[in-house]
Short mmCIF file of C-alpha atoms in Angstrom, two decimals:
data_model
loop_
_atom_site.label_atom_id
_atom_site.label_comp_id
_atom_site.label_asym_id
_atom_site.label_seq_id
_atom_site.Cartn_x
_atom_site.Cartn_y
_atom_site.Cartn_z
CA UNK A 4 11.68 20.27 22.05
CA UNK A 5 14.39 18.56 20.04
CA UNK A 6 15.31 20.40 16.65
CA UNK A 7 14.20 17.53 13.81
CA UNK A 8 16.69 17.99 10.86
CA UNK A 9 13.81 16.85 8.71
CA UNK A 10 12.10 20.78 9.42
CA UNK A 11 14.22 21.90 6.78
CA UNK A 12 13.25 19.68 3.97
CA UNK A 13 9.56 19.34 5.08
CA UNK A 14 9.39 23.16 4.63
CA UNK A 15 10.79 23.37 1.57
CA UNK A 16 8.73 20.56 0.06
CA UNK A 17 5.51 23.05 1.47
CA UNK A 18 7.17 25.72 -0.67
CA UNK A 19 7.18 23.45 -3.84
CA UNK A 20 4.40 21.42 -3.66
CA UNK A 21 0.41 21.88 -3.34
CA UNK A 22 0.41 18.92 -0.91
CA UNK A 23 3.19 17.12 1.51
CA UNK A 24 3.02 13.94 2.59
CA UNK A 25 4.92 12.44 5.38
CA UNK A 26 5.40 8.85 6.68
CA UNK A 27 7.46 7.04 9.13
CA UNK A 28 7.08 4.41 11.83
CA UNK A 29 4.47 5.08 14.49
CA UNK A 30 5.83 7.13 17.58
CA UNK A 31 9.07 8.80 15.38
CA UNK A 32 7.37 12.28 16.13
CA UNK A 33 5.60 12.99 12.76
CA UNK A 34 2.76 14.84 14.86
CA UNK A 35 4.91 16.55 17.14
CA UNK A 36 6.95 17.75 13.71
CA UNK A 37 3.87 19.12 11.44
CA UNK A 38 2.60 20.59 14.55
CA UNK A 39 5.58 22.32 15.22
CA UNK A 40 6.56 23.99 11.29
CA UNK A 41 2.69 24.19 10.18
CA UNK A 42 1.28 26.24 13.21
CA UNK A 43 -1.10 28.27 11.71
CA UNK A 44 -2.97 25.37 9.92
CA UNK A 45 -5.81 23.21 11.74
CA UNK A 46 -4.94 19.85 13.28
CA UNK A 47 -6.90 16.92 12.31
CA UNK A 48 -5.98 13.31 13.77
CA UNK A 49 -8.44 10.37 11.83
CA UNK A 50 -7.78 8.01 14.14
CA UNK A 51 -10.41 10.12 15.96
CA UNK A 52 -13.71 8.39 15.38
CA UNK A 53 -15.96 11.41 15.09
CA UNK A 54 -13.42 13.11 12.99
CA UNK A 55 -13.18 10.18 10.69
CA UNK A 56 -16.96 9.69 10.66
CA UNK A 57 -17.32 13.28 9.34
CA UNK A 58 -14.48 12.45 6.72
CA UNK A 59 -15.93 8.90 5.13
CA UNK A 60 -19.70 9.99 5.18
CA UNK A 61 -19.03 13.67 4.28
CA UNK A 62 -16.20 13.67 2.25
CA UNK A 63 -16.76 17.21 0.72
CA UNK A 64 -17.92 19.04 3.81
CA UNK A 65 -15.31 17.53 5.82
CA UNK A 66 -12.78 19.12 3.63
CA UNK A 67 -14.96 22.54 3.09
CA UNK A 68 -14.40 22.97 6.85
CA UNK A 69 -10.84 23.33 6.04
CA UNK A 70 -10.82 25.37 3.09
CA UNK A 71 -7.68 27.01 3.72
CA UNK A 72 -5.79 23.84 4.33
CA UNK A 73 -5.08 21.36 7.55
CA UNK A 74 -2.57 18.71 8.72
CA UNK A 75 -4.51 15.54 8.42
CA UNK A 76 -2.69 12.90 10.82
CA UNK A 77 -3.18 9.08 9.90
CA UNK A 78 -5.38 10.56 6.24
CA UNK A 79 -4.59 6.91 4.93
CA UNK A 80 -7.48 5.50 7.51
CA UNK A 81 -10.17 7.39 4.88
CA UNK A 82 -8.88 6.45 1.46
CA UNK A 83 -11.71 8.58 -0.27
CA UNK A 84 -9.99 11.40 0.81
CA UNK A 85 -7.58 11.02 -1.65
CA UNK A 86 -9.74 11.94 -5.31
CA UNK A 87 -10.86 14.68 -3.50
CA UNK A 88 -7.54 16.24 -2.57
CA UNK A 89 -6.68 15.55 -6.49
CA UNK A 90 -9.28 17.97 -7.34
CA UNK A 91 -8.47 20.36 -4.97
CA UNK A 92 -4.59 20.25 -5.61
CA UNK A 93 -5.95 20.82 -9.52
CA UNK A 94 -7.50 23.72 -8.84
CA UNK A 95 -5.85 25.70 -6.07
CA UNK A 96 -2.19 27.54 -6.60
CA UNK A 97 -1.26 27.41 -3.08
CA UNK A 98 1.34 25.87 -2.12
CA UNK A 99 1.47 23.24 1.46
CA UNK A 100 -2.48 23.77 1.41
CA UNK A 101 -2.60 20.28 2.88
CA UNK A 102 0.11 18.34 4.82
CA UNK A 103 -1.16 14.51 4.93
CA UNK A 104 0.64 12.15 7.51
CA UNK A 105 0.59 8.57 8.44
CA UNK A 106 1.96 5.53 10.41
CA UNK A 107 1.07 3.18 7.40
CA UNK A 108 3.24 3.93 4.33
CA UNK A 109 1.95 0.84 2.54
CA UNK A 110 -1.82 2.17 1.82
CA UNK A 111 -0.74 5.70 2.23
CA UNK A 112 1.90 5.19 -0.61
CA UNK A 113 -0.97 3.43 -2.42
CA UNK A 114 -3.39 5.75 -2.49
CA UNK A 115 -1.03 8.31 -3.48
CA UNK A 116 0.20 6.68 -6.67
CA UNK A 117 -3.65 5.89 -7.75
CA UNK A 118 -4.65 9.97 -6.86
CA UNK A 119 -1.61 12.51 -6.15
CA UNK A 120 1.01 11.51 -8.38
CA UNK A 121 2.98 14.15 -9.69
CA UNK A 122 0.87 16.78 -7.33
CA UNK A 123 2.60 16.00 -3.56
CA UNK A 124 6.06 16.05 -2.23
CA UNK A 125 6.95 13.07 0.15
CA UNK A 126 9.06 12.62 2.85
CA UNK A 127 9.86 9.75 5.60
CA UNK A 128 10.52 10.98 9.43
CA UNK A 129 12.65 8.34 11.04
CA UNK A 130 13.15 8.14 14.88
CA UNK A 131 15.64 10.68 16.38
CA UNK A 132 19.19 10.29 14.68
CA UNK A 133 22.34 10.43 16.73
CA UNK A 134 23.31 13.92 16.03
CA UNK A 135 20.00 15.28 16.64
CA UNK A 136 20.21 14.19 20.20
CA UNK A 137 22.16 16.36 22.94
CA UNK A 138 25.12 15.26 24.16
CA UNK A 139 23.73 14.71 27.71
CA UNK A 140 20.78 12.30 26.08
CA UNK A 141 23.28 10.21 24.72
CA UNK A 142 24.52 7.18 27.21
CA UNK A 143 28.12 7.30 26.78
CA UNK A 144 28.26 3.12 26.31
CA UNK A 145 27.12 2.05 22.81
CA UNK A 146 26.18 -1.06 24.30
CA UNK A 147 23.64 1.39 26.66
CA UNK A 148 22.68 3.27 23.54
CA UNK A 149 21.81 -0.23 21.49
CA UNK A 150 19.19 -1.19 24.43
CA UNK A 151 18.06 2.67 24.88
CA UNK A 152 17.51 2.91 20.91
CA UNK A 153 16.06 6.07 19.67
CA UNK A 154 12.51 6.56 19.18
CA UNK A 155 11.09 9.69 20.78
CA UNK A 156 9.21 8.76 24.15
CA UNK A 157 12.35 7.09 25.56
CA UNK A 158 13.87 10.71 25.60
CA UNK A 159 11.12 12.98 25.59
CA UNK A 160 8.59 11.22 28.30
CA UNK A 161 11.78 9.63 29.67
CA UNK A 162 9.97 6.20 29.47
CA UNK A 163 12.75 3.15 30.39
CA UNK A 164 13.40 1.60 27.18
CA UNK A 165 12.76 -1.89 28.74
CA UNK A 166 9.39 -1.17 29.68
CA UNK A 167 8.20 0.98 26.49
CA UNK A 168 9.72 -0.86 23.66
CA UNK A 169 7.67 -4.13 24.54
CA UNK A 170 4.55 -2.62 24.47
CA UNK A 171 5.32 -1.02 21.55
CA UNK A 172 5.91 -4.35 19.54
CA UNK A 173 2.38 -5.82 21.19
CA UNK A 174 1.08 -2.29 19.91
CA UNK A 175 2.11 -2.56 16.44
CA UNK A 176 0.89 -6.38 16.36
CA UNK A 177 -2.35 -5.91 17.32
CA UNK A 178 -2.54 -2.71 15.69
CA UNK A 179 -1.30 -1.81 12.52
CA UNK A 180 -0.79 -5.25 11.44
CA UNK A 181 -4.33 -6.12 11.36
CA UNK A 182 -4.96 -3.03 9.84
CA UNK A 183 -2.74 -3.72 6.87
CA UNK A 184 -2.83 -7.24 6.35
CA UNK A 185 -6.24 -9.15 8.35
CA UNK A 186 -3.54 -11.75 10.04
CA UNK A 187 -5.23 -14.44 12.09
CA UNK A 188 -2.41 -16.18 13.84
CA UNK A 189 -0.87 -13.41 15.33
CA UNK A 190 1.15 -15.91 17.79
CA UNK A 191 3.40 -17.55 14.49
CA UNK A 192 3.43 -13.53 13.15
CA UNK A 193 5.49 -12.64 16.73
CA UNK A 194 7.34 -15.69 16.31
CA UNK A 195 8.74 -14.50 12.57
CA UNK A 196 9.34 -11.22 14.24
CA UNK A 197 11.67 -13.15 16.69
CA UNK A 198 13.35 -14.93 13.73
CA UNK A 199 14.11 -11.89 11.99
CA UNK A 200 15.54 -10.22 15.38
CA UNK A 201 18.04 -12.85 15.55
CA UNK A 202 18.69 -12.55 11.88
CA UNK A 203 19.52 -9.14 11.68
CA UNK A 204 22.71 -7.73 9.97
CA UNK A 205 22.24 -11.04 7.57
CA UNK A 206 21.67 -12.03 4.16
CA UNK A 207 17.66 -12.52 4.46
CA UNK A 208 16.75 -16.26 3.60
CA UNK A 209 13.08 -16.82 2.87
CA UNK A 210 13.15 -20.58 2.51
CA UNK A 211 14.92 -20.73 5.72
CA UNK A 212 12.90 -18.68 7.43
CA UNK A 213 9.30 -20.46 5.78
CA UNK A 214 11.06 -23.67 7.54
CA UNK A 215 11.42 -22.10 11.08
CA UNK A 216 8.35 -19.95 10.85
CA UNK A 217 5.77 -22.88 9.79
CA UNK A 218 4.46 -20.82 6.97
CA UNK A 219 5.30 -20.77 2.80
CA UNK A 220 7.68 -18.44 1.13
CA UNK A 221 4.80 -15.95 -0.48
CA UNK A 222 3.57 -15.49 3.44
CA UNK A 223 7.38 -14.38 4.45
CA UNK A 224 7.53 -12.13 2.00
CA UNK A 225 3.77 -10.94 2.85
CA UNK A 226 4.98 -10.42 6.30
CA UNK A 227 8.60 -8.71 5.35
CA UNK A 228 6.38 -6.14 2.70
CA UNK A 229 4.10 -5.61 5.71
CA UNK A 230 7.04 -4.83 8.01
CA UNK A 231 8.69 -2.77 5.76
CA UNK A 232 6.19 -0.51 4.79
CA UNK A 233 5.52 0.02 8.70
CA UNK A 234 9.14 1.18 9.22
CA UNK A 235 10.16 -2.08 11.38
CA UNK A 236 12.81 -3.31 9.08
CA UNK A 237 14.84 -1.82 5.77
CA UNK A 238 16.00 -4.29 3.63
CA UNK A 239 20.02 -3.04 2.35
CA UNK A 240 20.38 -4.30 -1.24
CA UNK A 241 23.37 -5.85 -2.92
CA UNK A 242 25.39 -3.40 -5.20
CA UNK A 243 24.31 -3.96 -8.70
CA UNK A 244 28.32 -3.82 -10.28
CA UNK A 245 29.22 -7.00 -10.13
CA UNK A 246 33.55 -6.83 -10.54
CA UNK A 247 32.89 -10.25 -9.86
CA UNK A 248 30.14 -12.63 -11.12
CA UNK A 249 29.87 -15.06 -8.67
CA UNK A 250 28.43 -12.14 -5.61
CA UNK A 251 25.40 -13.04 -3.94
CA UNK A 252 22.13 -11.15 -4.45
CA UNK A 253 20.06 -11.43 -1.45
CA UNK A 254 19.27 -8.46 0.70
CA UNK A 255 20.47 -7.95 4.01
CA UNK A 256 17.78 -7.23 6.80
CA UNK A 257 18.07 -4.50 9.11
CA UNK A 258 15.60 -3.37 12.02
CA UNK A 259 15.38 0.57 12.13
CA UNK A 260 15.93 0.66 15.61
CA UNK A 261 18.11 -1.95 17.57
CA UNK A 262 16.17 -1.87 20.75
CA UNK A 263 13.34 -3.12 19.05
CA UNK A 264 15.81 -6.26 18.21
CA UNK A 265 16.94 -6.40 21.78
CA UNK A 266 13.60 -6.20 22.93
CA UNK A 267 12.42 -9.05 20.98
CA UNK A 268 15.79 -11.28 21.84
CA UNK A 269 15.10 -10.84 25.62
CA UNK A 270 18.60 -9.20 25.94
CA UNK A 271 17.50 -6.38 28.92
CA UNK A 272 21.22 -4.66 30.30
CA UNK A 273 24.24 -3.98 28.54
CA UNK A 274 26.10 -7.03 30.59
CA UNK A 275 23.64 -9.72 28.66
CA UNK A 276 24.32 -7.74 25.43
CA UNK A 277 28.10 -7.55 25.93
CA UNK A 278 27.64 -11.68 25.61
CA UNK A 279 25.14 -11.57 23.26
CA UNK A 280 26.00 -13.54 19.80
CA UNK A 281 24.60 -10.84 17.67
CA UNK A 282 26.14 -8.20 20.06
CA UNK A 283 28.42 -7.06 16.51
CA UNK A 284 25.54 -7.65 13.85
CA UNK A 285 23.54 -4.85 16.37
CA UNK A 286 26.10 -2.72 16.13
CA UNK A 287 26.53 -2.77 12.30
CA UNK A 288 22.40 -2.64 12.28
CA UNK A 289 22.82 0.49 14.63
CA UNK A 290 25.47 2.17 12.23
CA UNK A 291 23.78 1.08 8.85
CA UNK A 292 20.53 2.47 9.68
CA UNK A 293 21.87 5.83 11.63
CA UNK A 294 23.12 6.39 7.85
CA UNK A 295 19.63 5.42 6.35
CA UNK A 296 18.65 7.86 8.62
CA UNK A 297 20.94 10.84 7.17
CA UNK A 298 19.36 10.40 3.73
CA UNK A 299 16.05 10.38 4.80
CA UNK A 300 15.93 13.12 6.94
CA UNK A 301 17.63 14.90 3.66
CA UNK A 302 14.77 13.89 1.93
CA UNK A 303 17.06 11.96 -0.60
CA UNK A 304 17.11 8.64 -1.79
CA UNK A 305 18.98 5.81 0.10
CA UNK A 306 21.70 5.35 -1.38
CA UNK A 307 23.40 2.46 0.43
CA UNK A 308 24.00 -0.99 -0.96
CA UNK A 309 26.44 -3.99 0.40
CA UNK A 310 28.43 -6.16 -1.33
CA UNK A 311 29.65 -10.27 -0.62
CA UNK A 312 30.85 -12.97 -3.17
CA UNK A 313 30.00 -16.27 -2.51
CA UNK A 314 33.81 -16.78 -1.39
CA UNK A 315 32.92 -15.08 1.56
CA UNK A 316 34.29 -11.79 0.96
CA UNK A 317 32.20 -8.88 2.48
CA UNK A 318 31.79 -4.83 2.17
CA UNK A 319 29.21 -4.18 5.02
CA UNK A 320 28.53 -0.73 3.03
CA UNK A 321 28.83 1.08 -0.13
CA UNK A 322 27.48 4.36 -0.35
CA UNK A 323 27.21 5.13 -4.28
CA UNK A 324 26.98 8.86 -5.13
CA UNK A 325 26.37 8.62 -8.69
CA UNK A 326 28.49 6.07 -9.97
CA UNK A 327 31.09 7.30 -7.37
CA UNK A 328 31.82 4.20 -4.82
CA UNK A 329 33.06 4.77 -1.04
CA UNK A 330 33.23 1.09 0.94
CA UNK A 331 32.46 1.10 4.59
CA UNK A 332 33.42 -1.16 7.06
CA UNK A 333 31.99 -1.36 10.38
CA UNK A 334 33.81 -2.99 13.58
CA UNK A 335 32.48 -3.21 17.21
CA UNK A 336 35.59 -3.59 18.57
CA UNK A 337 37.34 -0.69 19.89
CA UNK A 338 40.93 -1.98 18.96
CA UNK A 339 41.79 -1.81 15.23
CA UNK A 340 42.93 -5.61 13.92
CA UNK A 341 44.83 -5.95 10.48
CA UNK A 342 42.27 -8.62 9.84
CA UNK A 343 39.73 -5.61 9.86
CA UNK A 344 41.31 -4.45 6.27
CA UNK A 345 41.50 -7.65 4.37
CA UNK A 346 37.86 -7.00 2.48
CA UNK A 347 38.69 -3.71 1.92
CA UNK A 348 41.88 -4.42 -0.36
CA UNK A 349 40.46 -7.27 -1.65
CA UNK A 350 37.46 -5.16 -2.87
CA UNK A 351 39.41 -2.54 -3.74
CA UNK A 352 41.62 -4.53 -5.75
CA UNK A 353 38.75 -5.77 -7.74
CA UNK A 354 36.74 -2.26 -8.14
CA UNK A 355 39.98 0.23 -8.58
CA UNK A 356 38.42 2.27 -5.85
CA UNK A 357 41.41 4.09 -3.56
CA UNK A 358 39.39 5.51 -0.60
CA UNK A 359 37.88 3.68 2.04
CA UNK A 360 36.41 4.28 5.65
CA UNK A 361 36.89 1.73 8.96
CA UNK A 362 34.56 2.70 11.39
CA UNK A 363 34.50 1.37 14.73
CA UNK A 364 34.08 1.96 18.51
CA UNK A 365 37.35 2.60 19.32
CA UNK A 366 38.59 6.27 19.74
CA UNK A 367 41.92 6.45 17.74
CA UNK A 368 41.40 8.47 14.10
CA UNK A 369 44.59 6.59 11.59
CA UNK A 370 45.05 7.22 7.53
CA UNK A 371 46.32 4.30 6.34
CA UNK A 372 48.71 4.34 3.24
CA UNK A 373 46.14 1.44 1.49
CA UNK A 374 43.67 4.53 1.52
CA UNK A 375 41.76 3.42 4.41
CA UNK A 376 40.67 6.17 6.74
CA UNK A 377 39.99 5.06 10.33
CA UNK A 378 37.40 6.69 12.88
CA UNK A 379 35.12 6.20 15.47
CA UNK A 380 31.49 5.72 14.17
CA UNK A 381 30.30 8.74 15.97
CA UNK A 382 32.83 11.11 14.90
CA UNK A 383 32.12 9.63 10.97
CA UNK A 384 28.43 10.58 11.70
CA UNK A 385 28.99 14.29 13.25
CA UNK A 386 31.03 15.31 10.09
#
C-alpha cells in the first residue's frame, strides 16, 4: 500500500472532532484511506442499495446498528442522514465516532453547512502526489508522467493510463453528473469538457466558451460549479493586491490531473504530446496543481493565486503565506532563457518582493543575484 500523507491530518482531525468528513474526486483512494487509519470501525458503502434502503427508510435504526461509530462511504447519497448525525454529535463526547466520505463535495458540502457546522472536521484527498509515489512508479520523462497522471488504479491495479482514464471521463458523465445536476444533453456537456481541456493553464472566458459550447453564460458556470465540486477542475484566482490597477481578474482553469486533459485532447504517447500546442500549459497545470495538492493533503487552505496585467505581464504563481508573497515561475523547457526572468523583475519591481523561484525541467540548480532561485520542479517539490 502507498503511505497517503493525508493519514496524518485525517487522524488528527478524529482526535479533535466528533465527526470527519472527507471528499475528493472519485477513484483518489478515500476508501482505501479510512479503511486503512479507522480499522476497528464498521464499513458502510451507500452506494450499496440494500445498505442505502436501510439508511433512507430507517434512518434511526440504521444508525443504532452502529452505535459505536462507522465509516459511511458516499453518506451524501442519503441526505437525512445528516440531522441525525447532528443529534448524535450533540450528545456523544467521543471523538471520530463517525467518519463520513464522498465523491460529491457539492451536496456533501451542502448538507454539512445546513446540519454539522461547527461539529465536523473536513478534509479533501486528492489523487497520489509526486512525492508520495516511489521512485520506481515514477516514469522518468515528464512528458510520460503528464499522459500516466496520478490517480490511484494506474499504479495500484497497474491499469494503462490510455485505456482507464477514458472510461473514467464516460464514468463521471453518466454518473455523477446526472446525479448532481439532471443534464439532458450529455453530448454538448462532453463537448464543454473538450473546450476546457484545450483551455487549460488559461484565463477562463465564459462568453467565449457560451459561443463555442452552444449554451448561455449561467449554464457554463452551472457546468464549471458542477466540475469543480467533483474535483475535475480548480479554478487558481488572481492575487487580490493590485501594485497595479489595470491586472486582470479572471481565474485561471486548471484540471487536477493532466491525463484527464490528454485524454480528452486525443494526445495518446509522449511523441504526440512533445508536439502538442498546450504541451507547456500541461506542464504548468501539472506543477500548479501538484502544489494544490501539498496544501490539501496538509489539510490547509490553498493558498495559491496568479497574477497578469492587461499589458501582458504574467506571474504563473504566488503562494501568499500571510501577507508574505513568493512568485513562481514555471518553464517546460529544460534550458534556462534570460527571457524566462523578465516577469519576475518586472513584478518584483512593482511589489518590492526580493525572492523568487524558476522552476523548470531542466536539471541545473542557479541563485541568481536578481534573487531568483532556479530548480528543477521535482527537486522544488521534494524539499
Amino acid at each position: 500500500m502507498i503511505k497517503r500523507i493525508a493519514e496524518k491530518k485525517l487522524s488528527q482531525l478524529a482526535r479533535t472532532f466528533k465527526l470527519v468528513g472527507l471528499t475528493g474526486p472519485r477513484q483518489s483512494g478515500k476508501t482505501t484511506l479510512v479503511k486503512q487509519v479507522f480499522r476497528d470501525k464498521p464499513y458502510v458503502s451507500l452506494e450499496n442499495p440494500d445498505a442505502r434502503r436501510f439508511a433512507m427508510e430507517d434512518t434511526r435504526g440504521f444508525l443504532e446498528t452502529y452505535a459505536k461509530g462507522a465509516v459511511l462511504d458516499e453518506v451524501q447519497r442519503v441526505p437525512d442522514l445528516f440531522s441525525y448525525l447532528q443529534e448524535i454529535a450533540d450528545n456523544s463526547r467521543q471523538k471520530g465516532l463517525f467518519i463520513l466520505t464522498g465523491s460529491n463535495n457539492f451536496q456533501l458540502q451542502q448538507s454539512i453547512s445546513q446540519s454539522l457546522a461547527g461539529r465536523i472536521g473536513s478534509m479533501v484527498l486528492p489523487p497520489f502526489s509526486l512525492v508520495e509515489l516511489k521512485p520506481s512508479m515514477i516514469p522518468a520523462s515528464d512528458d510520460e508522467l503528464m499522459l500516466k497522471g496520478f490517480y490511484p488504479p494506474v499504479y495500484d491495479q497497474k491499469i494503462p493510463s490510455q485505456d482507464w482514464y477514458p472510461n473514467y471521463i464516460r464514468t463521471y458523465i453518466e454518473k455523477d453528473v446526472r446525479q448532481i445536476k439532471n443534464i439532458s444533453d450529455l453530448i454538448t456537456f462532453e463537448r464543454f469538457m473538450l473546450l476546457l481541456a484545450g483551455r487549460c493553464g488559461q484565463e477562463l472566458n465564459m462568453s467565449a466558451l457560451s459561443v463555442e459550447s452552444g449554451v448561455d453564460v449561467k449554464t457554463i458556470q452551472s457546468w464549471l460549479g458542477i466540475l469543480e465540486s467533483s474535483y475535475i477542475v480548480y479554478l487558481l484566482k488572481p492575487h487580490s493586491n493590485n501594485f497595479k490597477k489595470t491586472v486582470v481578474k479572471r481565474p485561471k482553469v486548471y484540471f487536477y490531473d493532466t491525463a484527464l486533459v490528454c485524454s480528452l485532447l486525443s494526445i495518446h504517447n509522449a511523441l504526440q504530446l512533445q508536439s502538442h500546442p498546450t504541451r507547456g500549459a500541461l506542464f504548468e497545470n501539472m506543477v500548479v496543481t501538484e502544489l494544490v495538492k501539498q496544501r490539501l493533503n496538509a489539510g490547509k487552505a490553498v493558498n495559491l493565486f496568479y497574477w497578469r496585467d492587461k499589458a501582458g505581464h504574467e506571474i504563473d504563481l504566488i503562494i501568499d503565506n500571510a501577507g508574505k508573497l513568493l512568485p513562481i515561475e514555471i518553464k517546460s523547457g529544460k534550458s534556462i532563457n534570460s527571457d524566462f526572468f523578465k516577469n519576475i523583475d518586472y513584478w518584483c519591481g512593482l511589489s518590492g518582493v526580493v525572492s523568487s523561484n524558476l522552476l523548470y525541467a531542466g536539471n541545473t540548480g542557479q541563485k541568481r543575484s536578481n534573487g531568483t532561485e532556479v530548480m528543477n520542479w521535482r527537486s522544488y517539490l521534494s524539499l
